[in-house]
Every structure is written in C-alpha cells, then in structure tokens.
mmCIF file of C-alpha atoms in Angstrom:
data_model
loop_
_atom_site.group_PDB
_atom_site.id
_atom_site.type_symbol
_atom_site.label_atom_id
_atom_site.label_comp_id
_atom_site.label_asym_id
_atom_site.label_seq_id
_atom_site.Cartn_x
_atom_site.Cartn_y
_atom_site.Cartn_z
ATOM 1 C CA ALA A 151 15.841 11.974 -20.574
ATOM 2 C CA ASN A 152 16.044 12.757 -16.887
ATOM 3 C CA PRO A 153 15.276 9.958 -14.432
ATOM 4 C CA VAL A 154 11.952 10.294 -12.621
ATOM 5 C CA PHE A 155 13.509 9.578 -9.224
ATOM 6 C CA LYS A 156 16.557 11.819 -9.492
ATOM 7 C CA LYS A 157 18.002 13.232 -6.287
ATOM 8 C CA ALA A 158 15.915 16.250 -5.434
ATOM 9 C CA PRO A 159 17.612 19.532 -4.507
ATOM 10 C CA ASP A 160 14.619 20.448 -2.354
ATOM 11 C CA LYS A 161 13.491 18.238 0.547
ATOM 12 C CA ARG A 162 9.831 18.618 -0.445
ATOM 13 C CA ASP A 163 10.558 16.959 -3.793
ATOM 14 C CA GLY A 164 12.305 14.110 -2.001
ATOM 15 C CA VAL A 165 9.214 13.502 0.130
ATOM 16 C CA PHE A 166 7.098 13.230 -3.019
ATOM 17 C CA ASN A 167 9.506 10.681 -4.485
ATOM 18 C CA GLU A 168 9.290 8.649 -1.263
ATOM 19 C CA LEU A 169 5.488 8.743 -1.412
ATOM 20 C CA LEU A 170 5.580 7.494 -5.000
ATOM 21 C CA ALA A 171 7.926 4.673 -4.029
ATOM 22 C CA ASP A 172 5.741 3.713 -1.041
ATOM 23 C CA HIS A 173 2.614 3.683 -3.187
ATOM 24 C CA PHE A 174 4.291 1.562 -5.864
ATOM 25 C CA SER A 175 5.530 -1.000 -3.343
ATOM 26 C CA ALA A 176 2.112 -1.168 -1.652
ATOM 27 C CA CYS A 177 0.458 -1.838 -5.031
ATOM 28 C CA MET A 178 2.941 -4.620 -5.740
ATOM 29 C CA LEU A 179 2.644 -6.269 -2.305
ATOM 30 C CA MET A 180 -1.098 -5.779 -1.842
ATOM 31 C CA PRO A 181 -2.952 -5.648 -5.187
ATOM 32 C CA LYS A 182 -6.353 -4.039 -4.727
ATOM 33 C CA HIS A 183 -8.384 -6.832 -6.326
ATOM 34 C CA LEU A 184 -6.712 -9.481 -4.150
ATOM 35 C CA MET A 185 -7.146 -7.445 -0.975
ATOM 36 C CA GLU A 186 -10.825 -6.875 -1.699
ATOM 37 C CA ARG A 187 -11.431 -10.559 -2.430
ATOM 38 C CA LYS A 188 -9.609 -11.742 0.722
ATOM 39 C CA TRP A 189 -11.274 -9.084 2.897
ATOM 40 C CA GLN A 190 -14.740 -10.334 1.896
ATOM 41 C CA GLU A 191 -13.633 -13.810 2.936
ATOM 42 C CA LEU A 192 -11.747 -13.042 6.179
ATOM 43 C CA LYS A 193 -12.642 -9.582 7.570
ATOM 44 C CA GLU A 194 -9.613 -9.845 9.883
ATOM 45 C CA ILE A 195 -6.632 -7.481 9.591
ATOM 46 C CA LYS A 196 -4.135 -9.792 11.312
ATOM 47 C CA GLN A 197 -4.909 -12.711 8.999
ATOM 48 C CA MET A 198 -4.760 -10.401 5.989
ATOM 49 C CA ALA A 199 -1.378 -9.057 7.110
ATOM 50 C CA ASP A 200 -0.074 -12.608 7.515
ATOM 51 C CA ILE A 201 -1.295 -13.629 4.062
ATOM 52 C CA PHE A 202 0.221 -10.588 2.335
ATOM 53 C CA ASP A 203 3.326 -10.713 4.562
ATOM 54 C CA VAL A 204 3.107 -7.080 5.667
ATOM 55 C CA PRO A 205 2.801 -5.459 9.099
ATOM 56 C CA GLU A 206 -0.752 -5.031 10.417
ATOM 57 C CA SER A 207 -0.414 -1.238 10.263
ATOM 58 C CA VAL A 208 0.454 -1.428 6.552
ATOM 59 C CA MET A 209 -2.494 -3.745 5.888
ATOM 60 C CA TYR A 210 -4.830 -1.414 7.785
ATOM 61 C CA CYS A 211 -3.700 1.552 5.692
ATOM 62 C CA GLY A 212 -4.003 -0.459 2.493
ATOM 63 C CA LEU A 213 -7.535 -1.496 3.369
ATOM 64 C CA LYS A 214 -8.497 2.059 4.289
ATOM 65 C CA PHE A 215 -7.024 3.322 1.002
ATOM 66 C CA THR A 216 -8.959 0.794 -1.095
ATOM 67 C CA ARG A 217 -12.042 1.239 1.118
ATOM 68 C CA PRO A 218 -13.238 -2.326 1.686
ATOM 69 C CA ILE A 219 -13.375 -1.608 5.448
#
C-alpha cells in the first residue's frame, strides 16, 4: 500500500497534504465539543486560546470553522 502522505510530485498535491495535516492537528488540539462548551462559558478568544494553548489567530479560525461565534 502507498502511504497517504507520500511526497507529491506536483506542488498542488503537497498543499492538499499540508491542509490535511493542519486540519488533523487542529482537531487534536481543539476538539469541537470542548471548544463549543468552553465558548458558551467564556465567549472570549484570548482566554480560549490560553486554555487550548494555541495562538489567538488559530483559535479564531477554529471557532469560525465550528461556528459557535
């Protein structure tokens, strides 16, 4: 079997692999159900970023993606 994240001969394929890796890491660091629960409690991006130990910009994107804000 070929590995899913093999080195891509085309740069466009490499970008897709990076997007998959970014999405996976975001799901591991900021699980949707935990983000939603904490957002209802705090409604503050900086505090959320501190709790999940991610930059504020990453937390903002995560919240926009899951749509609690």
